[in-house]
Coordinates of C-alpha atoms in Angstrom, one line a residue:
X8 CA 120.2 113.3 127.8
X9 CA 121.3 110.9 130.2
X10 CA 118.9 112.4 132.8
X11 CA 115.9 112.6 130.5
X12 CA 116.5 108.7 129.9
X13 CA 116.8 108.1 133.8
X14 CA 113.9 110.3 134.5
X15 CA 111.5 108.6 131.6
X16 CA 112.8 105.0 132.9
X17 CA 111.9 105.9 136.3
X18 CA 108.4 107.0 135.2
X19 CA 108.0 103.7 133.4
X20 CA 109.1 101.8 136.5
X21 CA 106.7 103.5 138.9
X22 CA 103.9 102.8 136.4
X23 CA 104.4 99.2 136.6
X24 CA 105.2 99.2 140.4
X25 CA 101.9 101.1 140.9
X26 CA 99.9 98.3 139.7
X27 CA 99.4 94.5 139.8
X28 CA 100.7 93.3 136.1
X29 CA 98.4 90.6 134.8
X30 CA 98.9 89.6 131.2
X31 CA 95.8 89.2 129.2
X32 CA 95.1 85.9 127.6
X33 CA 96.1 86.9 124.3
X34 CA 96.5 85.2 120.9
X35 CA 97.1 86.2 117.2
X36 CA 94.5 86.4 114.5
X37 CA 94.5 85.0 111.0
X38 CA 96.0 88.0 109.5
X39 CA 98.9 88.2 111.9
X40 CA 99.6 84.7 111.2
X41 CA 99.9 85.0 107.5
X42 CA 101.8 88.2 108.1
X43 CA 104.7 86.5 110.4
X44 CA 104.4 83.4 108.7
X45 CA 105.6 85.1 105.2
X46 CA 108.4 87.1 107.3
X47 CA 109.6 84.1 109.0
X48 CA 109.8 81.4 106.0
X49 CA 111.5 84.4 103.6
X50 CA 115.2 84.0 103.1
X51 CA 115.7 87.9 103.9
X52 CA 113.3 88.4 106.5
X53 CA 111.9 91.5 105.1
X54 CA 108.6 93.0 106.7
X55 CA 107.2 96.2 105.8
X56 CA 106.4 98.8 108.3
X57 CA 107.7 97.0 111.3
X58 CA 110.8 99.0 112.4
X59 CA 110.5 98.0 116.0
X60 CA 113.8 97.0 118.1
X61 CA 114.9 93.5 117.2
X62 CA 115.9 90.8 119.6
X63 CA 119.7 91.0 119.7
X64 CA 122.1 88.1 120.2
X65 CA 119.1 85.9 119.4
X66 CA 120.8 82.3 120.0
X67 CA 118.9 79.1 119.9
X68 CA 120.3 75.8 122.0
X69 CA 118.7 72.5 121.9
X70 CA 119.8 70.2 124.9
X71 CA 119.8 67.5 122.2
X72 CA 120.8 68.5 118.8
X73 CA 120.4 65.0 117.0
X74 CA 117.6 64.7 114.3
X75 CA 114.2 63.3 115.3
X76 CA 115.1 63.4 119.1
X77 CA 112.7 64.9 121.6
X78 CA 114.4 67.7 123.6
X79 CA 114.3 70.9 125.3
X80 CA 115.3 74.3 123.9
X81 CA 116.8 77.6 125.3
X82 CA 116.3 80.7 123.6
X83 CA 118.3 83.7 124.5
X84 CA 118.1 87.3 123.2
X85 CA 118.2 90.7 124.4
X86 CA 116.2 94.1 124.3
X87 CA 116.5 97.5 125.8
X88 CA 115.2 98.2 129.1
X89 CA 112.6 100.4 127.8
X90 CA 111.1 97.6 125.4
X91 CA 111.3 95.3 128.6
X92 CA 108.7 97.5 130.3
X93 CA 106.4 97.1 127.1
X94 CA 106.9 93.0 127.0
X95 CA 106.3 92.7 130.9
X96 CA 102.6 93.7 129.8
X97 CA 102.4 91.6 126.5
X98 CA 103.2 88.1 125.1
X99 CA 106.0 86.6 123.2
X100 CA 105.9 84.7 119.9
X101 CA 108.3 82.3 118.5
X102 CA 108.0 80.4 115.2
X103 CA 109.6 77.2 114.1
X104 CA 110.0 75.7 111.1
X105 CA 107.6 73.0 109.6
X106 CA 110.0 70.3 110.3
X107 CA 109.7 70.9 113.9
X108 CA 107.1 68.9 115.9
X109 CA 105.5 70.9 118.6
X110 CA 102.7 68.7 119.1
X111 CA 104.2 67.4 122.7
X112 CA 105.4 71.0 123.7
X113 CA 103.8 71.2 127.3
X114 CA 105.8 73.9 129.4
X115 CA 107.9 76.9 129.2
X116 CA 109.8 79.1 131.5
X117 CA 111.4 82.8 131.4
X118 CA 114.3 84.2 133.2
X119 CA 115.7 87.7 132.8
X120 CA 118.5 89.5 134.6
X121 CA 116.2 92.0 135.6
X122 CA 116.0 92.0 139.5
X123 CA 112.8 93.7 140.1
X124 CA 110.1 92.5 137.9
X125 CA 109.7 88.5 137.6
X126 CA 107.5 86.8 134.8
X127 CA 105.5 83.9 136.2
X128 CA 102.3 81.7 135.6
X129 CA 103.5 80.7 132.1
X130 CA 100.7 79.6 129.7
X131 CA 101.8 78.2 126.3
X132 CA 99.9 77.8 123.2
X133 CA 100.6 76.3 119.8
X134 CA 98.9 77.6 116.4
X135 CA 100.4 75.8 113.6
X136 CA 104.3 76.3 114.0
X137 CA 103.8 79.3 116.3
X138 CA 104.4 79.2 120.1
X139 CA 102.7 82.1 121.9
X140 CA 103.7 82.5 125.7
X141 CA 101.3 84.3 127.9
X142 CA 102.6 85.2 131.5
X143 CA 101.9 87.2 134.5
X144 CA 104.5 89.6 136.0
X145 CA 105.2 90.3 140.0
X146 CA 107.3 93.1 141.5
X147 CA 110.2 92.2 144.0
X148 CA 109.6 93.8 147.4
X149 CA 113.0 94.9 147.2
X150 CA 113.2 98.8 147.2
X151 CA 113.4 100.4 143.7
X152 CA 116.6 102.2 142.6
X153 CA 116.3 103.7 139.3
X154 CA 119.9 104.3 139.2
X155 CA 120.6 100.5 138.5
X156 CA 118.3 100.2 135.5
X157 CA 120.4 98.2 133.1
X158 CA 120.9 99.5 129.5
X159 CA 119.7 96.2 127.9
X160 CA 117.6 93.0 129.6
X161 CA 118.6 89.4 128.7
X162 CA 116.1 86.8 128.4
X163 CA 116.4 83.3 128.7
X164 CA 113.2 81.1 127.5
X165 CA 113.1 77.3 128.0
X166 CA 110.8 75.5 125.7
X167 CA 110.4 71.7 126.7
X168 CA 109.4 68.6 124.7
X169 CA 110.0 69.4 120.9
X170 CA 110.8 67.1 118.4
X171 CA 113.8 67.8 116.1
X172 CA 113.3 67.7 112.3
X173 CA 114.3 64.5 110.4
X174 CA 116.9 66.3 108.4
X175 CA 120.3 67.3 110.0
X176 CA 121.1 70.8 108.8
X177 CA 121.1 74.3 110.1
X178 CA 117.9 75.9 111.3
X179 CA 116.8 79.6 112.4
X180 CA 113.9 80.5 114.6
X181 CA 111.6 83.5 114.5
X182 CA 110.6 85.6 117.6
X183 CA 108.7 88.7 118.4
X184 CA 106.9 90.6 121.2
X185 CA 103.5 92.0 121.1
X186 CA 101.2 93.8 123.2
X187 CA 97.5 94.5 122.5
X188 CA 98.4 92.6 119.0
X189 CA 100.9 95.3 118.3
X190 CA 104.7 94.6 118.0
X191 CA 106.9 95.9 120.7
X192 CA 110.1 94.0 119.4
X193 CA 110.7 92.1 116.5
X194 CA 110.1 90.3 114.4
X195 CA 113.5 88.8 114.3
X196 CA 115.3 86.0 113.4
X197 CA 117.8 83.7 115.4
X198 CA 121.3 82.9 114.5
X199 CA 121.5 79.7 112.6
X200 CA 121.9 76.4 114.8
X201 CA 122.6 73.0 114.0
X202 CA 120.5 69.8 113.9
X203 CA 122.9 66.9 113.7
X204 CA 123.0 63.2 112.8
X205 CA 124.4 62.0 116.0
X206 CA 124.5 63.5 119.5
X207 CA 128.1 64.3 120.8
X208 CA 128.4 64.3 124.7
X209 CA 129.9 67.4 126.0
X210 CA 133.2 67.2 126.7
X211 CA 134.2 66.8 130.6
X212 CA 136.3 69.9 131.8
X213 CA 139.7 68.9 133.2
X214 CA 140.1 70.3 136.8
X215 CA 143.4 70.3 138.5
X216 CA 143.3 70.7 142.2
X217 CA 146.5 71.5 144.0
X218 CA 147.1 70.1 147.5

């Protein structure tokens, strides 16, 4: 079974490596918006006929969690390596609650722990409370070693210039990955994160140096 998985992943990798991966300028239509909005705004997050892999360890961290402040957000999650190869040729979608102001969102960055394929050339669009990130993929010149394909790939997405809600409480963000308007991962909801009444500076670490 392990050999089958390794061979399958190798074929997938060679397919990706055999061409220049150029992401299309993709968006979401009205029916997709409605469906995703209903899912992300629901309490239990039920969405029929979508049994795709979910984002795991989906964690959201604002640089400044104080209410009404403009800040950058870091979104972290993981997917299987098989799903990663689909995401490379697709696009990411995130959904923020209505109380978040996305009007000044101007840039994004994506990093992964997969050392052979890199996502670049980010284009960010906002549609209502959705953030859609298109990108290109480039392949490293490093010789491919299919034996070191990780079981899962960790993503770190940075979104710049988001204005926090005016109310201090816990929130969740929705996320999904699509290709040709079809889900390849998600939709998923992040773990709850807190918007606070005041910003508490991180405590400085005490370092003891022996001389």
